[in-house]
mmCIF file of C-alpha atoms in Angstrom:
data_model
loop_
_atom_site.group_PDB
_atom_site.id
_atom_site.type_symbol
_atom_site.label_atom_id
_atom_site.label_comp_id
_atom_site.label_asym_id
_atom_site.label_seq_id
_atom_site.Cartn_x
_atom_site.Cartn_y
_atom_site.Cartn_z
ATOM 1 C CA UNK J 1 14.974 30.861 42.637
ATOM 2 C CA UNK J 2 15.287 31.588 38.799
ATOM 3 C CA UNK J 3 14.147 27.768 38.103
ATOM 4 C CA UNK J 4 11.536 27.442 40.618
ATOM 5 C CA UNK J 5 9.802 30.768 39.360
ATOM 6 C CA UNK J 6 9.765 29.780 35.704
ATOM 7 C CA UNK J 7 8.599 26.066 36.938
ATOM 8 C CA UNK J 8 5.533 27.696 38.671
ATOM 9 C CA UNK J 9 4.872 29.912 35.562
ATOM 10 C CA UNK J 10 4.731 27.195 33.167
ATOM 11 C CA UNK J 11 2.623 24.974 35.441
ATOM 12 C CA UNK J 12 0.469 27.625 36.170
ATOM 13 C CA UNK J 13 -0.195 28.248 32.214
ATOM 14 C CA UNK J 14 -0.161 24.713 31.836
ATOM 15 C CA UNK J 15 -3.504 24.255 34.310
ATOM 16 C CA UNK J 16 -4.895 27.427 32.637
ATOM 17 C CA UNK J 17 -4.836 25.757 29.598
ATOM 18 C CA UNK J 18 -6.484 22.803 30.875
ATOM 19 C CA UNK J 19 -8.949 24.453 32.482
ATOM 20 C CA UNK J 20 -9.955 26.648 28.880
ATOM 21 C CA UNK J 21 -10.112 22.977 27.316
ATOM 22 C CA UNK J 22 -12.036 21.554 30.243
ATOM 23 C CA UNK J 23 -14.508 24.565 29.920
ATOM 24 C CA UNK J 24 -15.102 23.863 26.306
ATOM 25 C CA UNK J 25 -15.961 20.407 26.847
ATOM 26 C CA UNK J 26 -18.803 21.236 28.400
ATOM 27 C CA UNK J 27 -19.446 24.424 26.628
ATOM 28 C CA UNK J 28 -23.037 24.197 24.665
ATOM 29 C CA UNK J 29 -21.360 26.720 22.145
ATOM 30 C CA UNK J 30 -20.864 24.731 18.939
ATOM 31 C CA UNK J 31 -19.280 28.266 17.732
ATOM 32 C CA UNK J 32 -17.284 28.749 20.035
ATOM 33 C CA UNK J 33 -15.733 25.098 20.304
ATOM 34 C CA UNK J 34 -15.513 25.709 16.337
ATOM 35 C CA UNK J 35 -13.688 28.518 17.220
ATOM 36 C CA UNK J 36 -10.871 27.452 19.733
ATOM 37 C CA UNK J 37 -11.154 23.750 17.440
ATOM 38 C CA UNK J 38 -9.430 25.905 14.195
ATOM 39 C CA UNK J 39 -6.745 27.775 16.957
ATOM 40 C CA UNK J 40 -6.110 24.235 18.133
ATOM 41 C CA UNK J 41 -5.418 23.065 14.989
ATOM 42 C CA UNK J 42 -3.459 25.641 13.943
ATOM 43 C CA UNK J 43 -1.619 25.178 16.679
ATOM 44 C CA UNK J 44 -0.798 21.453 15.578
ATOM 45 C CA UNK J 45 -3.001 20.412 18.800
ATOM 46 C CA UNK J 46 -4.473 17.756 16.819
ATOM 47 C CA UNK J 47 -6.145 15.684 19.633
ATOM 48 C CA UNK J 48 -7.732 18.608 20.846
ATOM 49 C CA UNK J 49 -9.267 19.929 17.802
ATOM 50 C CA UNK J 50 -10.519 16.473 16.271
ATOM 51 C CA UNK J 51 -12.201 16.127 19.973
ATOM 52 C CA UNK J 52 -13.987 19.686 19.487
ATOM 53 C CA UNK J 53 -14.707 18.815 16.066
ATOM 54 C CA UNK J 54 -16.172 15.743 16.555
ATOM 55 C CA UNK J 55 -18.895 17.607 18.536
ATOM 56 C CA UNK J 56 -19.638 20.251 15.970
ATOM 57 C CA UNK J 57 -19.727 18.790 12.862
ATOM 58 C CA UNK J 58 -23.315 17.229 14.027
ATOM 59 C CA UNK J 59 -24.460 20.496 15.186
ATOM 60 C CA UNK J 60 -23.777 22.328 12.272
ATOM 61 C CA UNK J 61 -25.027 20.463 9.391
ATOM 62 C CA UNK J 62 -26.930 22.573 7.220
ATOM 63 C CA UNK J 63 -24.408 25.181 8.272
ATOM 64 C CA UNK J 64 -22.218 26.902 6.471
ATOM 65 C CA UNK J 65 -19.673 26.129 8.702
ATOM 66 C CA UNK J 66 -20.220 22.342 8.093
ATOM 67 C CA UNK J 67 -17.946 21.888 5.099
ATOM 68 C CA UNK J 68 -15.264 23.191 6.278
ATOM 69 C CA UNK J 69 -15.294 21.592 9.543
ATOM 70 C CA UNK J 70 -15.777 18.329 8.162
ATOM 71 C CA UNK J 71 -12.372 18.875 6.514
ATOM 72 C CA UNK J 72 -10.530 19.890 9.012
ATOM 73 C CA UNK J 73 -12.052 16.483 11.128
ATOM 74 C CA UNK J 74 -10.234 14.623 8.519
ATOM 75 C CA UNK J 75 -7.035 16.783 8.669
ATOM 76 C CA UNK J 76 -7.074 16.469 12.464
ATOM 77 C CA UNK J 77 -6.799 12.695 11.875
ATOM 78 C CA UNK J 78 -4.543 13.000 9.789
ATOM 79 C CA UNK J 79 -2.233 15.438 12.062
ATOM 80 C CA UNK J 80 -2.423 12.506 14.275
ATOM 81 C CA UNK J 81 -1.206 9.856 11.880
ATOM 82 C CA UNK J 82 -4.660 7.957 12.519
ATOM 83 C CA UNK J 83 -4.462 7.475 8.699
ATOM 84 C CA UNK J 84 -7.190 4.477 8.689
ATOM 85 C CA UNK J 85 -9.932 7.502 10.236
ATOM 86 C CA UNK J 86 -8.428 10.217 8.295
ATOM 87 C CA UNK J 87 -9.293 8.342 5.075
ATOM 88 C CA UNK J 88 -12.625 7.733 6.268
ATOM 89 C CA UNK J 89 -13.460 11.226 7.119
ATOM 90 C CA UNK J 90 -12.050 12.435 3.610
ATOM 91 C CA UNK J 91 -14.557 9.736 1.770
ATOM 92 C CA UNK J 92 -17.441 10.966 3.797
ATOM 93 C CA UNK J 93 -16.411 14.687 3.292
ATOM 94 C CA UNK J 94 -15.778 14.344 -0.673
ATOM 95 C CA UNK J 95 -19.273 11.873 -0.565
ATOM 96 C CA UNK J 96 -20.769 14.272 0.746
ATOM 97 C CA UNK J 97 -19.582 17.417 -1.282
ATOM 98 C CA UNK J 98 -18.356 16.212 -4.633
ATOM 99 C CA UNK J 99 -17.288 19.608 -6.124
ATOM 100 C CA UNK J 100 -16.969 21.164 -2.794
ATOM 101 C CA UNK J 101 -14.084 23.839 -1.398
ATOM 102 C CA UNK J 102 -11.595 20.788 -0.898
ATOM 103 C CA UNK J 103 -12.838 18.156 -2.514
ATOM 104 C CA UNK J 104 -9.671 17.376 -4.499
ATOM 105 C CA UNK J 105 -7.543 17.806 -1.503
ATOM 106 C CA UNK J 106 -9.601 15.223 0.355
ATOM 107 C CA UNK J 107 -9.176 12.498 -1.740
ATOM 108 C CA UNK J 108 -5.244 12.949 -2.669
ATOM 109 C CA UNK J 109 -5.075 13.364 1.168
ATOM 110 C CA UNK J 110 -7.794 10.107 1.773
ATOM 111 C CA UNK J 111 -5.410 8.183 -0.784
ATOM 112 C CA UNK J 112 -1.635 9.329 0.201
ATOM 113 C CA UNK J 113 -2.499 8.922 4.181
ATOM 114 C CA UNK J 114 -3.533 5.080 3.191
ATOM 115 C CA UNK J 115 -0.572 5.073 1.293
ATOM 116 C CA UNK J 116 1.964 5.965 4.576
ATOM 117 C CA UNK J 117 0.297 3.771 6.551
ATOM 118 C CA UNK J 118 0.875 0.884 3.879
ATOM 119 C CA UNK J 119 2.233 -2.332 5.529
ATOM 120 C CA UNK J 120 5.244 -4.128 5.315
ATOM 121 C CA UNK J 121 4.860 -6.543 1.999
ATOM 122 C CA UNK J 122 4.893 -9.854 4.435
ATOM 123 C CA UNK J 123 1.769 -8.302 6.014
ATOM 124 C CA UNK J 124 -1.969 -7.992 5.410
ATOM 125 C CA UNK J 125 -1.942 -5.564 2.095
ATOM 126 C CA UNK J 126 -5.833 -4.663 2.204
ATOM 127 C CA UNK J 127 -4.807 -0.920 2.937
ATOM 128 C CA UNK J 128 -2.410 -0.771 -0.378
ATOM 129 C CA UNK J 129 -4.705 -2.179 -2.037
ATOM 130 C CA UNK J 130 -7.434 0.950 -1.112
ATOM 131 C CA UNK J 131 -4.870 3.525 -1.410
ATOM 132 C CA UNK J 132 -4.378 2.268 -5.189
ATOM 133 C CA UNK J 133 -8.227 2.347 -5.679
ATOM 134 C CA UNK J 134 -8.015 5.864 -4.050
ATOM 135 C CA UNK J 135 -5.485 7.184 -6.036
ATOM 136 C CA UNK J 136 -6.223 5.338 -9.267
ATOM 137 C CA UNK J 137 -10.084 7.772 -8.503
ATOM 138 C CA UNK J 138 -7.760 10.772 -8.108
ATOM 139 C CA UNK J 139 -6.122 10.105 -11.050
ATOM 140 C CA UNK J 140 -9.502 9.775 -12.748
ATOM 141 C CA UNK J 141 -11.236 12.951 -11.234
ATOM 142 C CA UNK J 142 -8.244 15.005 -11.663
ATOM 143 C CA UNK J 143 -5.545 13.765 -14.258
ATOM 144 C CA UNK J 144 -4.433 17.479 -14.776
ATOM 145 C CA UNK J 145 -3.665 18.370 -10.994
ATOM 146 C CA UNK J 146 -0.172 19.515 -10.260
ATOM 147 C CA UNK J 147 -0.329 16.086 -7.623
ATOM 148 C CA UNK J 148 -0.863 13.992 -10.603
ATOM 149 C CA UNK J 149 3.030 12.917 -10.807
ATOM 150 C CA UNK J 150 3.287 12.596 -7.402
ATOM 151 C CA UNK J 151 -0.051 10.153 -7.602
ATOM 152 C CA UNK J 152 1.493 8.550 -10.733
ATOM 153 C CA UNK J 153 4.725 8.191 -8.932
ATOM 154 C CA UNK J 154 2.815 6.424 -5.726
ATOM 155 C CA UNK J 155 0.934 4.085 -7.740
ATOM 156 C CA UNK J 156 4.171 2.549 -9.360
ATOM 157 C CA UNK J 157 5.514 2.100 -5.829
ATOM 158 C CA UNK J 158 2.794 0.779 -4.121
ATOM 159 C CA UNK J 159 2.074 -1.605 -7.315
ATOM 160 C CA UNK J 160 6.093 -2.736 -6.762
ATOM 161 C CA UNK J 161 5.218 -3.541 -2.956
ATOM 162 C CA UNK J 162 2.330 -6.031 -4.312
ATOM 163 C CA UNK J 163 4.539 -7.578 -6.839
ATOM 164 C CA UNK J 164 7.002 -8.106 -4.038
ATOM 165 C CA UNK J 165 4.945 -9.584 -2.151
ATOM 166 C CA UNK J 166 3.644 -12.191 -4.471
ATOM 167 C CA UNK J 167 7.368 -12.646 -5.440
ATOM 168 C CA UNK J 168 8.021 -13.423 -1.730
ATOM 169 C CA UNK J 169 5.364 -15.746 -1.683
ATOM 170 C CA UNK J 170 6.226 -18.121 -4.675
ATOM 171 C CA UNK J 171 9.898 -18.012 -3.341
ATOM 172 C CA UNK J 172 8.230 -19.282 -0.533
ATOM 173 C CA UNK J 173 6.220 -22.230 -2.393
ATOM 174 C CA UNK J 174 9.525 -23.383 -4.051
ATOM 175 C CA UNK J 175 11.520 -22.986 -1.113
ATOM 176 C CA UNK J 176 8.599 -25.253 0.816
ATOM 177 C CA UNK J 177 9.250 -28.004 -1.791
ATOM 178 C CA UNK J 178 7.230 -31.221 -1.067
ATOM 179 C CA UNK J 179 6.683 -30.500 2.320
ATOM 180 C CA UNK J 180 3.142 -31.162 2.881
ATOM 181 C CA UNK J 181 2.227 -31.812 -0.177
ATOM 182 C CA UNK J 182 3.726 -30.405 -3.452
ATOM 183 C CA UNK J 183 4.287 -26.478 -3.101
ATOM 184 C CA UNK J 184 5.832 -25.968 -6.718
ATOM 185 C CA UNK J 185 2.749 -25.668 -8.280
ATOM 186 C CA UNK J 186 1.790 -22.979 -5.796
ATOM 187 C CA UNK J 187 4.881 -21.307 -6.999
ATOM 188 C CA UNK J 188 4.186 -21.681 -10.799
ATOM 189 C CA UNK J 189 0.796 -20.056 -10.600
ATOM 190 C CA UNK J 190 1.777 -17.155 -7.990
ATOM 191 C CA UNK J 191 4.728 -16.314 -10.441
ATOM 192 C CA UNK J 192 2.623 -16.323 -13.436
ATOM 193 C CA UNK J 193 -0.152 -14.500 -11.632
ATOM 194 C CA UNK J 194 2.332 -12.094 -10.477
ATOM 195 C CA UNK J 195 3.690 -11.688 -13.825
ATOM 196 C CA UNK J 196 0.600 -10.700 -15.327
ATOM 197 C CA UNK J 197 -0.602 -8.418 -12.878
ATOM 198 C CA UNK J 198 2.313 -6.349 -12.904
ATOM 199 C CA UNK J 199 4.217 -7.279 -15.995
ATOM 200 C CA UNK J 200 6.782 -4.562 -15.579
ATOM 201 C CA UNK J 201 7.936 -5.034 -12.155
ATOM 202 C CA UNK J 202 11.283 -4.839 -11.550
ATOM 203 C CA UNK J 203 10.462 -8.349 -9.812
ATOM 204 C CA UNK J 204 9.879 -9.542 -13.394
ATOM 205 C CA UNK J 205 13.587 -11.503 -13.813
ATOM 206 C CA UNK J 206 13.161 -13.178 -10.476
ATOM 207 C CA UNK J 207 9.711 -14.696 -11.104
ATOM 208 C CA UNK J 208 10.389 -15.892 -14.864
ATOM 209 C CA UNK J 209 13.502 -17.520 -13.134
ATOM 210 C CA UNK J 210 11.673 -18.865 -10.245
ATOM 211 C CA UNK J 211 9.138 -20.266 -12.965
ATOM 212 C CA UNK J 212 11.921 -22.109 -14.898
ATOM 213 C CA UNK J 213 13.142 -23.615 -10.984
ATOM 214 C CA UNK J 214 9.935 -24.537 -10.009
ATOM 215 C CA UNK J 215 8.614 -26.193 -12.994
ATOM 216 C CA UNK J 216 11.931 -28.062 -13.128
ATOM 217 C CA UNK J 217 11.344 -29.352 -9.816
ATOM 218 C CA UNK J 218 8.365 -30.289 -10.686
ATOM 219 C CA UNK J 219 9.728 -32.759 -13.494
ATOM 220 C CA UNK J 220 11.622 -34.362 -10.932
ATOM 221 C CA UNK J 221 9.233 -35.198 -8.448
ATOM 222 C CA UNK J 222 6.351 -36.108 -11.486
ATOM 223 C CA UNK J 223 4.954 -39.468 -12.177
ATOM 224 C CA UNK J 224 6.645 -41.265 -15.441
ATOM 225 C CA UNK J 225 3.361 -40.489 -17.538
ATOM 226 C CA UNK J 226 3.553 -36.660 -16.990
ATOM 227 C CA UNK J 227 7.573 -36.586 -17.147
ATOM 228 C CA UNK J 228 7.765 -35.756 -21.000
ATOM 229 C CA UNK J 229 5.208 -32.763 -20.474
ATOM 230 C CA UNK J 230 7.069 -31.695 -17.826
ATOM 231 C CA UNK J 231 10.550 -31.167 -19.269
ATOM 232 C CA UNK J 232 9.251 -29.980 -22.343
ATOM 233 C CA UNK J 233 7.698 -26.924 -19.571
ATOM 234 C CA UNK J 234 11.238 -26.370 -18.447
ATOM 235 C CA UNK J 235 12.818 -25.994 -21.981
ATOM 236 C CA UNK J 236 9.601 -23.679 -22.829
ATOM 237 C CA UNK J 237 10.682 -21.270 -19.485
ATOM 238 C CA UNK J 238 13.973 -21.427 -20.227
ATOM 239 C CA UNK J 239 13.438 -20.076 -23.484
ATOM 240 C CA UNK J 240 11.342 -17.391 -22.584
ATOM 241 C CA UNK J 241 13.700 -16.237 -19.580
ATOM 242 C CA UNK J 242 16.418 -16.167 -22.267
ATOM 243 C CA UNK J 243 14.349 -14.383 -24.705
ATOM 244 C CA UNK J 244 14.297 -11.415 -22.285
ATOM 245 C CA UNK J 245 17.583 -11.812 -20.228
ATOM 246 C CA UNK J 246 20.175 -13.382 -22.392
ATOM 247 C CA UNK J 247 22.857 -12.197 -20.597
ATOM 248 C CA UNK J 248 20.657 -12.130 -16.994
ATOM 249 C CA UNK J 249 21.732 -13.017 -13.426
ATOM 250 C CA UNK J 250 20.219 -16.822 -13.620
ATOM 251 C CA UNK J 251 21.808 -17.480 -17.063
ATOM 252 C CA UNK J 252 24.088 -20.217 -15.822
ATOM 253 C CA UNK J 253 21.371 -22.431 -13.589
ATOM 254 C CA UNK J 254 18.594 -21.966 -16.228
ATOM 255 C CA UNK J 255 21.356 -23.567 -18.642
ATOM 256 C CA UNK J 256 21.477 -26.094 -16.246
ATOM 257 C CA UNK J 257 17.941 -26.885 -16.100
ATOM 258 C CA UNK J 258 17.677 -26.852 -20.067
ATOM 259 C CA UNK J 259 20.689 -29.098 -20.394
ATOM 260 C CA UNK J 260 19.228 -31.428 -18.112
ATOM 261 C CA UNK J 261 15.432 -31.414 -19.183
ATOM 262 C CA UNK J 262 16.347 -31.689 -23.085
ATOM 263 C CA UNK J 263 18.941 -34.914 -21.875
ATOM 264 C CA UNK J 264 15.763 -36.338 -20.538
ATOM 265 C CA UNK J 265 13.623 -35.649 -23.485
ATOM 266 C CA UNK J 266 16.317 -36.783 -26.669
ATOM 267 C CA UNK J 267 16.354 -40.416 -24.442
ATOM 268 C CA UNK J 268 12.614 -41.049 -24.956
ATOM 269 C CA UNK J 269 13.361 -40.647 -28.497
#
């Protein structure tokens, strides 16, 4: 009897609650949705107070209320882990007040939700590359903040993810070989690329060594006229991956490349 009691209590609340929200939807009162949109969100009731706010922050521009709510749009986005309209609403709200209340907390927020909603490194990185723009503006606007490590910190990470990525990409080129057409060139110039975009990734080994693979490939596959160039590429790479890892994890195949290339090269001679 216990159960059945508490059941009807909570569904009873429940509908009340429903029915305050319903009301308020078709309120007229921009202060009062205002109002019961800040309890809502206080509440964690994100949905609910991004819904009311949506409505208000029309009515009250001009307001005072209008900063404010304008923030706590964005933060109701971001409560919902709808990073992509979060950001948005922090650009427009830091656009549109530049030294305003919580300007600086809009665009560390703008940046860091971009950031946690980052893709995996085999995906599409067009949002890591915004939340580095974003932050890299933080940075700018506010290099003494007490988030400027944490900023600092992201930035490194999310400039790792794109080095990965363009490390899993010219693995992929040299792992394609000559399958429709030659794909260690491809690998050459996404290593290099990758190299000198982010030149101290800790991706930095694997690319140098995937430069001395791929351009030793490509010596075996060239024509006789280029074969001389060629080789004399691979003993260049190997050189320069053992000027920085003499004692790294590819030592014993980029020997083996070298050995071979400088064979080729002494029988020309």
């Amino acid at each position: 009897m216990k159960k059945i009691v508490l059941l009807l209590s909570v569904t009873m609340l429940l509908l009340s609650s429903c029915g305050e929200y319903n009301k308020l939807l078709k309120s007229q009162d921009a202060d009062l949705k205002y109002s019961y949109a800040k309890k809502y969100f206080n509440e964690k009731k994100y949905v609910k107070s991004a819904t009311l706010l949506e409505e208000v922050v029309q009515y009250f521009r001009g307001r005072a209320e209008a900063e404010e709510s304008l923030y706590l749009l964005a933060q109701s986005y971001y409560g919902q882990k709808d990073y992509v309209t979060a950001s948005e609403y922090f650009k427009t709200y830091y656009n549109t007040y530049p030294k305003g209340e919580f300007t600086e907390l809009a665009r560390f927020y703008g940046a860091y939700g971009l950031y946690l909603d980052s893709p995996d490194p085999r995906l599409d990185q067009a949002q890591t590359h915004e939340s580095i723009m974003q932050f890299l503006l933080y940075m700018e606007y506010y290099p003494q903040s007490e988030r400027a490590s944490q900023a600092q910190d992201i930035l490194f990470e999310l400039q790792e993810k794109l080095a990965y990525k363009d490390y899993l990409s010219a693995k992929l080129y040299y792992n394609l070989g000559t399958y429709m057409g030659n794909n260690y060139q491809a690998c050459v110039i996404t290593a290099d690329n990758a190299l000198k975009s982010y030149p101290d990734t800790k991706y930095r080994e694997d690319l140098i060594y995937l430069m001395v693979a791929a351009k030793y490939e490509l010596a075996i596959v060239s024509i006789e006229e280029r074969l001389q160039g060629r080789y004399r590429e691979v003993v260049d790479e190997y050189y320069n991956y053992m000027n920085e890892y003499p004692e790294g994890k590819y030592v014993k195949q980029v020997k083996k490349y070298f050995d071979y290339a400088n064979r080729k090269i002494e029988k020309n001679y």
